[in-house]
PDB file of C-alpha atoms in Angstrom:
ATOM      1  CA  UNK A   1     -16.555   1.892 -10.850  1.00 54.00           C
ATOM      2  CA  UNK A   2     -15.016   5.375 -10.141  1.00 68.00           C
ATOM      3  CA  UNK A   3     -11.571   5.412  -7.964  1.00 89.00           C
ATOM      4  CA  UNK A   4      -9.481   7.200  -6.571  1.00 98.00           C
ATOM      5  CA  UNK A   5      -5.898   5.154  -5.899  1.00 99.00           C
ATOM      6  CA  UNK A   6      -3.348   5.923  -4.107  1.00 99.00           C
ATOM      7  CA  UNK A   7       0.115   4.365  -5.344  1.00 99.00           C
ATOM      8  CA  UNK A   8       3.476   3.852  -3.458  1.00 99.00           C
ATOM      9  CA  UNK A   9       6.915   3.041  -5.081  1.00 98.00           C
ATOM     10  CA  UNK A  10       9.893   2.395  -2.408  1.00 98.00           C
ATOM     11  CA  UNK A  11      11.649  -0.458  -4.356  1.00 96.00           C
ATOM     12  CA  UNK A  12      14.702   1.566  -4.956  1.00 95.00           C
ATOM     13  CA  UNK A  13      16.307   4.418  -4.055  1.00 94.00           C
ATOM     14  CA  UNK A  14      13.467   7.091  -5.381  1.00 96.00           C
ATOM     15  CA  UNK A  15      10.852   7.797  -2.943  1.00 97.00           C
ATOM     16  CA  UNK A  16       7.926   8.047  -5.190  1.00 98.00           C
ATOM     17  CA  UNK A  17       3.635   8.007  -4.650  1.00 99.00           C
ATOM     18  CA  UNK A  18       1.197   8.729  -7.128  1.00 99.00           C
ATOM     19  CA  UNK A  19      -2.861   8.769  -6.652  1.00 99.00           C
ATOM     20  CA  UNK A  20      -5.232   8.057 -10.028  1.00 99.00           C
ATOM     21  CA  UNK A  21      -8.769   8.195 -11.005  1.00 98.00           C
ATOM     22  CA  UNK A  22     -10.570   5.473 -13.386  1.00 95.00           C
ATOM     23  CA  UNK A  23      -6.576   4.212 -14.349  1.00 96.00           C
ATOM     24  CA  UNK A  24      -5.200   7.818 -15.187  1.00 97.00           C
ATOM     25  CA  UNK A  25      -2.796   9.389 -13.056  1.00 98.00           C
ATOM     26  CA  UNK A  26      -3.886  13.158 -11.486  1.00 98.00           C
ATOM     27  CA  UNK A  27      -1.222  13.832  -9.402  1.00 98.00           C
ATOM     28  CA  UNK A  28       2.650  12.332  -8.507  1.00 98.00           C
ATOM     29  CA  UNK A  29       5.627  13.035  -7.281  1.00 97.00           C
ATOM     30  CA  UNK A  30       8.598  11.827  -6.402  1.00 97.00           C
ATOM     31  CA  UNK A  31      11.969  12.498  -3.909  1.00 95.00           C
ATOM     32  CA  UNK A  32      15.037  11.549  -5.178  1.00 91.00           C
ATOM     33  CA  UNK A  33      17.150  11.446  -1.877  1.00 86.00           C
ATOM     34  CA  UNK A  34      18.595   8.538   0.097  1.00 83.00           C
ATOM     35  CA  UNK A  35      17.368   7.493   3.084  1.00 82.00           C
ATOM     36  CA  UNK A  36      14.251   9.497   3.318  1.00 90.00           C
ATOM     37  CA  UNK A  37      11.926   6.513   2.610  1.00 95.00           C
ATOM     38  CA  UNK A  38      11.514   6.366   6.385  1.00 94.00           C
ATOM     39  CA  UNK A  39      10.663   9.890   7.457  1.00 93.00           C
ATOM     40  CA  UNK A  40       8.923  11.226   4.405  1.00 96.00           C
ATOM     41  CA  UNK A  41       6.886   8.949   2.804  1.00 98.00           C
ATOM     42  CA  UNK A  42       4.029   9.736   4.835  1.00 97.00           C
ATOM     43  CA  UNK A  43       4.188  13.192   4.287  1.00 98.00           C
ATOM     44  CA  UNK A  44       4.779  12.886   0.578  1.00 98.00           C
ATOM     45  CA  UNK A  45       1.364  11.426   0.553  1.00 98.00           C
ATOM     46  CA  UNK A  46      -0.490  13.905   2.582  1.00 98.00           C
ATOM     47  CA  UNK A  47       1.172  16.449  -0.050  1.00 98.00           C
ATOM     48  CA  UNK A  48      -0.606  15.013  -2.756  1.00 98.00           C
ATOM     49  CA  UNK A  49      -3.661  14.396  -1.525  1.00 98.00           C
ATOM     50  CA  UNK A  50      -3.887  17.875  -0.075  1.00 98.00           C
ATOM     51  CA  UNK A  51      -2.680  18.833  -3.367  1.00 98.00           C
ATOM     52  CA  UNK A  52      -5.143  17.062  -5.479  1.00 97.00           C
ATOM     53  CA  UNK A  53      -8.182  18.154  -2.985  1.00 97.00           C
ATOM     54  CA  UNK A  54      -8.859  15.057  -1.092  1.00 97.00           C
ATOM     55  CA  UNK A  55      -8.632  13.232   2.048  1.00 97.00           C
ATOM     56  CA  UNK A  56      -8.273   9.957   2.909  1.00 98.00           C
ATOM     57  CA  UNK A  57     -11.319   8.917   3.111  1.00 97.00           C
ATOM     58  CA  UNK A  58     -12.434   8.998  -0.262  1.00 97.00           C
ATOM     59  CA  UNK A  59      -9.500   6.572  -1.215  1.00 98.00           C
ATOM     60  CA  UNK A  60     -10.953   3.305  -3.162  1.00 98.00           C
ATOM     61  CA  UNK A  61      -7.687   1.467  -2.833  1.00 99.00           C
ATOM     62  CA  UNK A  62      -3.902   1.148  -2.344  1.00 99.00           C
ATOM     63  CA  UNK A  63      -1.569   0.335  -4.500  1.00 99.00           C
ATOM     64  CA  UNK A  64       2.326  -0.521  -3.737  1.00 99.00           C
ATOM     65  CA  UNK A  65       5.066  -1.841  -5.660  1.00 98.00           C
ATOM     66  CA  UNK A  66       5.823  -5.697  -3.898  1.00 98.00           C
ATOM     67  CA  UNK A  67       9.169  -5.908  -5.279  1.00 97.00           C
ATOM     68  CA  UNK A  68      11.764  -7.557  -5.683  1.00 98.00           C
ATOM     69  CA  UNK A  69      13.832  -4.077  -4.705  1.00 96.00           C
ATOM     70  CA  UNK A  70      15.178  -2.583  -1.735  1.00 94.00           C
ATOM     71  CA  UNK A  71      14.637  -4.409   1.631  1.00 95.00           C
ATOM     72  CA  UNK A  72      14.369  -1.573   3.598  1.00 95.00           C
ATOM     73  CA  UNK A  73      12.814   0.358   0.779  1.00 96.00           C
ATOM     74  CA  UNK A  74       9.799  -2.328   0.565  1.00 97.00           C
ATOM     75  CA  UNK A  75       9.233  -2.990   4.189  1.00 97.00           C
ATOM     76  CA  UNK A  76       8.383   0.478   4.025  1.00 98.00           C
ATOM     77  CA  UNK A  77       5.984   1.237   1.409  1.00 98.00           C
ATOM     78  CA  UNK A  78       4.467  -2.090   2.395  1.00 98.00           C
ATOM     79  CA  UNK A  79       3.962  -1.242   6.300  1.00 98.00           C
ATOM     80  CA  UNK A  80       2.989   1.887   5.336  1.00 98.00           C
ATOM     81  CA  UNK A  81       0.641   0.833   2.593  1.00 99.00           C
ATOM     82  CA  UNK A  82      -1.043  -2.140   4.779  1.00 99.00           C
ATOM     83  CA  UNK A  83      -1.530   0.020   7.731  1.00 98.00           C
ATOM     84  CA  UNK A  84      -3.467   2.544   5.212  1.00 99.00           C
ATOM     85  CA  UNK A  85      -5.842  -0.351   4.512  1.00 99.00           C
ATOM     86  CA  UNK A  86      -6.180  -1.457   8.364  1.00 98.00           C
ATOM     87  CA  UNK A  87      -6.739   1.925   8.785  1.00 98.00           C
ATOM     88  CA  UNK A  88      -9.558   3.078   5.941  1.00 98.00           C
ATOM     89  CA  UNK A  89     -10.964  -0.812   5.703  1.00 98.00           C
ATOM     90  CA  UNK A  90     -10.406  -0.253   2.105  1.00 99.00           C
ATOM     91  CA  UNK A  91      -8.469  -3.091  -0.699  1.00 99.00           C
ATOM     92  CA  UNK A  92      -4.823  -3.442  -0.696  1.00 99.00           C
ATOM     93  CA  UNK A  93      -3.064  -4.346  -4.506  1.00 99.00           C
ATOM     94  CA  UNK A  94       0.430  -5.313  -5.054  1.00 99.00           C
ATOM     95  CA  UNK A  95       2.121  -4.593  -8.055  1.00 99.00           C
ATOM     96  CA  UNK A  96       5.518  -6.023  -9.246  1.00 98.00           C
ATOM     97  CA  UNK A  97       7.694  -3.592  -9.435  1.00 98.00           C
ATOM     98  CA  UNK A  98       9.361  -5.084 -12.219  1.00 98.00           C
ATOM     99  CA  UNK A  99       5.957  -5.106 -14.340  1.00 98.00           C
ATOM    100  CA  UNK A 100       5.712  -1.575 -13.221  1.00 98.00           C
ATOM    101  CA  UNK A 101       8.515  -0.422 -14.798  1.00 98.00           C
ATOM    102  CA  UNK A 102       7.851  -2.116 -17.825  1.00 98.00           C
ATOM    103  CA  UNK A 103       4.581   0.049 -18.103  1.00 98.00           C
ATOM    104  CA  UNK A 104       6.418   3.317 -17.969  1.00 97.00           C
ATOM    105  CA  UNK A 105       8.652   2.654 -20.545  1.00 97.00           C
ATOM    106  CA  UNK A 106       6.396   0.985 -22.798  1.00 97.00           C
ATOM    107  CA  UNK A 107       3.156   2.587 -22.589  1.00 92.00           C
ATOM    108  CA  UNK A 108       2.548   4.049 -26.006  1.00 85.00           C
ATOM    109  CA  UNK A 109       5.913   2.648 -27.047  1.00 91.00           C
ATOM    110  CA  UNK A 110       6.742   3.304 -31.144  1.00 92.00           C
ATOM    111  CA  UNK A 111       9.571   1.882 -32.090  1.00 91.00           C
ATOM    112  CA  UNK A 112      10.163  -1.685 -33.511  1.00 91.00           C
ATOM    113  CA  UNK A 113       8.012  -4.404 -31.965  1.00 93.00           C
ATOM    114  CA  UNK A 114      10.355  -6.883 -33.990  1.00 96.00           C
ATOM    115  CA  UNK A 115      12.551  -9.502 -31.975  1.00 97.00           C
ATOM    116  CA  UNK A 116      12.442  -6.627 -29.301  1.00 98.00           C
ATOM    117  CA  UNK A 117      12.802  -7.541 -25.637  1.00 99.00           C
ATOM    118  CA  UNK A 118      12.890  -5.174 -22.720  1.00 99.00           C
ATOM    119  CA  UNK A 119      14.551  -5.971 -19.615  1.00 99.00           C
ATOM    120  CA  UNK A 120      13.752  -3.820 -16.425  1.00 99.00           C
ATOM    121  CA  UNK A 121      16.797  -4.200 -13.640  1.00 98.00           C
ATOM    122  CA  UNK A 122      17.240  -3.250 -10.399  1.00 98.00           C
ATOM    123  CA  UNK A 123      20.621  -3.154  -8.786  1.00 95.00           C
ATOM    124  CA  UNK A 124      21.106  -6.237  -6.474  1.00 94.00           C
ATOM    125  CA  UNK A 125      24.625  -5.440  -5.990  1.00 87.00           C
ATOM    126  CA  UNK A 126      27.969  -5.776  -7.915  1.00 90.00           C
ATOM    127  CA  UNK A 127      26.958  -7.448 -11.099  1.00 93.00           C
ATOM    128  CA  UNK A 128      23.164  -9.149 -10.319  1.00 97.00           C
ATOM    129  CA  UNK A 129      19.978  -7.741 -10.803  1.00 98.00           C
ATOM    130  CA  UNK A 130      16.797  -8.292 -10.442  1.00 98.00           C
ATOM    131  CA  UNK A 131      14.872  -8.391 -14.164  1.00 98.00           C
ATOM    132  CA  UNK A 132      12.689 -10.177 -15.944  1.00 99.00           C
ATOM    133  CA  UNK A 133      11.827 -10.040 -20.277  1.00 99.00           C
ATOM    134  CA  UNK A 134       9.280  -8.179 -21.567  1.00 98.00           C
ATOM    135  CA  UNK A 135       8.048  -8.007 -25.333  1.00 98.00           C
ATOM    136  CA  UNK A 136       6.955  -4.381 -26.691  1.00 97.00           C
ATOM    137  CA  UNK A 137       3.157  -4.810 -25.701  1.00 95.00           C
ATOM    138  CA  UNK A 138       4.722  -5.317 -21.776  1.00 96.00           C
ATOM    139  CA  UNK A 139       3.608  -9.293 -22.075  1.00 97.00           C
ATOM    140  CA  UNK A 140       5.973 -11.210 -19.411  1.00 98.00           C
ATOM    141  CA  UNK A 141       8.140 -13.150 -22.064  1.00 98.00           C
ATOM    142  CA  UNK A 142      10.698 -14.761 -19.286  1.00 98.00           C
ATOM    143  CA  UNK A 143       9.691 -13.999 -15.129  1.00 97.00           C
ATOM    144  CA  UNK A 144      11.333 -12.278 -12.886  1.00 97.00           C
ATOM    145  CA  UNK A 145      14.662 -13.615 -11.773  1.00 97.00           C
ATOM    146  CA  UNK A 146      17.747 -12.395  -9.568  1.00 97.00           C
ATOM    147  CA  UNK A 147      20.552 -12.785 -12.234  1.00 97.00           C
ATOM    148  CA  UNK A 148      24.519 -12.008 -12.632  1.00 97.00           C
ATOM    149  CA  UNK A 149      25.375 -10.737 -15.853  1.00 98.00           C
ATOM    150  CA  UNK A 150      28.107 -10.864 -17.570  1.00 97.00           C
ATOM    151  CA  UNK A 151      28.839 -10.337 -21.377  1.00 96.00           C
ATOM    152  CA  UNK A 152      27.378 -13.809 -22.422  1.00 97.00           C
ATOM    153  CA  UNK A 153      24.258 -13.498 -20.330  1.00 98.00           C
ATOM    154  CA  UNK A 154      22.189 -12.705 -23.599  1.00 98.00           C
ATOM    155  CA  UNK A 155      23.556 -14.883 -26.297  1.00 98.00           C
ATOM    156  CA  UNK A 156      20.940 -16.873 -26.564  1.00 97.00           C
ATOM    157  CA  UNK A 157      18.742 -14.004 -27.241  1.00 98.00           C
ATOM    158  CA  UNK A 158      20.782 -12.469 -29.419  1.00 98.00           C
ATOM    159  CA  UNK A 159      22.061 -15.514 -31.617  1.00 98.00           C
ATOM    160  CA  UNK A 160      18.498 -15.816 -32.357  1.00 98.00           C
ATOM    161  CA  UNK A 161      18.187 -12.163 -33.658  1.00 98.00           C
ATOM    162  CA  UNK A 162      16.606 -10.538 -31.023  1.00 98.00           C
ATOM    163  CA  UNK A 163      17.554  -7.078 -29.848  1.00 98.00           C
ATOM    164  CA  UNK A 164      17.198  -6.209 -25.977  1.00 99.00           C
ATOM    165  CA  UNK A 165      16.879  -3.173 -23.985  1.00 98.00           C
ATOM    166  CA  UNK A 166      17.819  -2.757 -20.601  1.00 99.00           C
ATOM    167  CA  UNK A 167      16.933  -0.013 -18.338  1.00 98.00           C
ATOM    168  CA  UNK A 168      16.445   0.932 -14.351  1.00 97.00           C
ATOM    169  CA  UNK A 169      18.592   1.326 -11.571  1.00 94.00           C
ATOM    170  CA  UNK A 170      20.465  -1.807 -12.017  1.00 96.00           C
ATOM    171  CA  UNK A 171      21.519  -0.832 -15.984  1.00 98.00           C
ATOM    172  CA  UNK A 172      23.900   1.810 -15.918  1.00 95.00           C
ATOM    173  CA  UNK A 173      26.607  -0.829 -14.302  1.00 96.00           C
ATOM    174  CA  UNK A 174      26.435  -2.640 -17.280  1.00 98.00           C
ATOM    175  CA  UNK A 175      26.994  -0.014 -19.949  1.00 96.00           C
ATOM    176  CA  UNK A 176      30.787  -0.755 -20.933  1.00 97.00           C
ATOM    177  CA  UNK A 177      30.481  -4.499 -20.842  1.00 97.00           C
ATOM    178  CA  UNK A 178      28.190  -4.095 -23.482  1.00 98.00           C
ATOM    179  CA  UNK A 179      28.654  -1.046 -25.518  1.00 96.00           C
ATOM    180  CA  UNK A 180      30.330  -2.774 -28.336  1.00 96.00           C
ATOM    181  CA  UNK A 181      26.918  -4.928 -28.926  1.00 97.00           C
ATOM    182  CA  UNK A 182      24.832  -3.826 -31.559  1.00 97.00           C
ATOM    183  CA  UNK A 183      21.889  -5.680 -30.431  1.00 98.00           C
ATOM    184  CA  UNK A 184      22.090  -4.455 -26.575  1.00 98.00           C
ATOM    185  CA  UNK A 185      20.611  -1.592 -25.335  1.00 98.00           C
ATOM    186  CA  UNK A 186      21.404   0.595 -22.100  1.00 98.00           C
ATOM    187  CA  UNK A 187      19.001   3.146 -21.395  1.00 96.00           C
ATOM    188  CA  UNK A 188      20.145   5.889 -18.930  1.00 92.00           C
ATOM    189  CA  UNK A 189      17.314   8.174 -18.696  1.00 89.00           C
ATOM    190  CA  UNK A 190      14.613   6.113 -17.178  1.00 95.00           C
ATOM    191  CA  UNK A 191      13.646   6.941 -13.736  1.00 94.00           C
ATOM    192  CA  UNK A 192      11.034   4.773 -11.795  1.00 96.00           C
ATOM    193  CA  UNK A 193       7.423   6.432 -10.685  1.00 98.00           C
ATOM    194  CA  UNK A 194       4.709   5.802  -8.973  1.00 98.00           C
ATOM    195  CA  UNK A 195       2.785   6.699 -11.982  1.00 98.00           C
ATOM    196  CA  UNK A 196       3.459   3.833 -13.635  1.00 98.00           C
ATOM    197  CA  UNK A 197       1.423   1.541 -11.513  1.00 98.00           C
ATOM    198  CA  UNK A 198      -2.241   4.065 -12.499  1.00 98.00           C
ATOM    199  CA  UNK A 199      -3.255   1.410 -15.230  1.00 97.00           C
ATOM    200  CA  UNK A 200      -2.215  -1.988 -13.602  1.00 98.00           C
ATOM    201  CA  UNK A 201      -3.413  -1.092  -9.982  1.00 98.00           C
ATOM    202  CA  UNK A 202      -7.148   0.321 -11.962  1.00 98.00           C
ATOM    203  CA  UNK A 203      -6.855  -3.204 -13.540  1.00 98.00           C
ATOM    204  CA  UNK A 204      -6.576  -4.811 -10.352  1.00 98.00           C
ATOM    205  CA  UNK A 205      -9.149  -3.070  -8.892  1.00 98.00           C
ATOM    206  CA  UNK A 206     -11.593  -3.163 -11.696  1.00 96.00           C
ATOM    207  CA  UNK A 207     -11.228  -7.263 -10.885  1.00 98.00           C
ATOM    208  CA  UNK A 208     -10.866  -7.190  -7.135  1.00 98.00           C
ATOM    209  CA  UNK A 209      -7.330  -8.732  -6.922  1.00 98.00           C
ATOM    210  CA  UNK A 210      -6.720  -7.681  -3.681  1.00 99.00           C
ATOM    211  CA  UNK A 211      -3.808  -8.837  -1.293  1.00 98.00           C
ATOM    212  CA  UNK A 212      -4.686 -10.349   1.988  1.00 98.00           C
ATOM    213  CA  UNK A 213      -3.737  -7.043   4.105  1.00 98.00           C
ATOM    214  CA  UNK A 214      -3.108  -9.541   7.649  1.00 96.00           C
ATOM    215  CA  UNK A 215      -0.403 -11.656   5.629  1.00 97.00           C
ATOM    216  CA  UNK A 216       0.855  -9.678   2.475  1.00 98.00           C
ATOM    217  CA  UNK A 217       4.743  -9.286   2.578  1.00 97.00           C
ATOM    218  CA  UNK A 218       7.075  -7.631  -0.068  1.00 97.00           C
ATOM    219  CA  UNK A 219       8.486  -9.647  -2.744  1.00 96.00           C
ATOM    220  CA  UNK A 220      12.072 -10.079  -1.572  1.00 94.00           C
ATOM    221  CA  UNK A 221      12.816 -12.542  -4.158  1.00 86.00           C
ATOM    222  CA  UNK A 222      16.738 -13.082  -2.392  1.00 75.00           C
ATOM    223  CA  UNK A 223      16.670 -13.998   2.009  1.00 61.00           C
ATOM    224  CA  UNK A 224      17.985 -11.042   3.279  1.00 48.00           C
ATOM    225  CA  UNK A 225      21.824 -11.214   4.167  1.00 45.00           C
ATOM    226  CA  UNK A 226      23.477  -9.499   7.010  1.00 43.00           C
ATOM    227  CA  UNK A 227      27.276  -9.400   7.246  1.00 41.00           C
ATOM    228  CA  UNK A 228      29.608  -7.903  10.007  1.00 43.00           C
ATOM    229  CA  UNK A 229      32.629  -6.805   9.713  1.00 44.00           C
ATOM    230  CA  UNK A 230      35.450  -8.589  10.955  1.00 43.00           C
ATOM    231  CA  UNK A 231      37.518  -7.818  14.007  1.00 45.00           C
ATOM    232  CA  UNK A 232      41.163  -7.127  13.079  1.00 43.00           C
ATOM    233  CA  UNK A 233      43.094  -8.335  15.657  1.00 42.00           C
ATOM    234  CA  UNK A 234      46.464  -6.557  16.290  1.00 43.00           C
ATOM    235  CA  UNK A 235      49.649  -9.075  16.411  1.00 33.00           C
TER     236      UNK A 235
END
């Protein structure tokens, strides 16, 4: 079955939507601002599908990235995605965002397939993430977790030989703790994209594992936790 997708990514920080055909991606792009998840989202995607030739209408399906990520950033793409659906009576498909990331980096991956495991983070604030292990063919080896790392998080990974890479937003914090580890990884360069979702969300589709659009939320994976500041009272 031909399809056109259309794919959202507000999990993090990047403001990112991508729309494929039969799994492959035809046309993406991406905002790297803060804060503009809100007020330009929408228009991102009119962008692309007025830059790819197409209206809304001929959309099979939407895709969005479920989370864990961003709270604001995934009520967001999800309202926005859900309404889409409401809108065009067509499927909804979530995507962990987690898994997505995992496709980007290791779609026609190269190197050593060995004892390798690949760890996709998101920042969840001073020294947690959100990750979950993934061999070099993007099989789920451990799922995804919230997790505070600190320099013996991996030793029982790494005792047994393996060799891990981590990557994402919530990597770079961790460079220094372990840059004197042979067998740990930190990857700067990798930037998330809506892209990455083309052959999982096709996959989806091709099966019809849709989301129930009425009662589909993001996947939080942590309540959400709002502090205030306290008063200081003078003496």
């Amino acid at each position: 079955m031909r399809a056109y997708i259309l794919q959202i990514d507000t999990a993090t920080s990047v403001c990112t939507v991508a729309i494929s055909k039969d799994g492959q991606t035809v046309q993406a792009e991406s905002l790297h601002e803060d804060n503009v998840h809100a007020s330009k989202l929408t228009l991102l995607i009119d962008a692309q599908l007025a830059a790819l030739g197409i209206t809304y209408q001929q959309l099979a399906a939407v895709a969005v990235s479920m989370g864990p990520g961003s709270y604001t950033g995934l009520r967001i793409g999800v309202s926005t995605a859900k309404g889409l659906c409401y809108a065009l009576d067509i499927p909804l498909i979530g995507i962990n965002t987690l898994k997505g990331m995992a496709m980007g980096l290791l779609s026609g991956y190269q190197g050593d397939t060995f004892k390798q495991l690949f760890l996709p983070m998101i920042d969840a604030r001073r020294m947690e993430v959100y990750t979950a292990y993934y061999d070099a063919s993007s099989k789920l080896i451990q799922d995804t977790a919230a997790l505070i790392v600190d320099e013996h998080t991996f030793e029982a990974w790494t005792s047994k030989g393996y060799h891990l890479t981590l990557f994402g937003s919530g990597a770079d914090k961790f460079s220094l703790l372990f840059q004197d580890n042979p067998r740990i990884k930190v990857l700067h360069e990798f930037v998330t994209n809506a892209s990455y979702l083309s052959a999982l969300a096709y996959e989806a589709f091709q099966n019809e594992h849709f989301e129930d659009v009425a009662y589909f939320e993001p996947y939080y994976l942590k309540d959400f936790v709002v502090t205030t500041a306290k008063k200081r009272v003078g003496l």
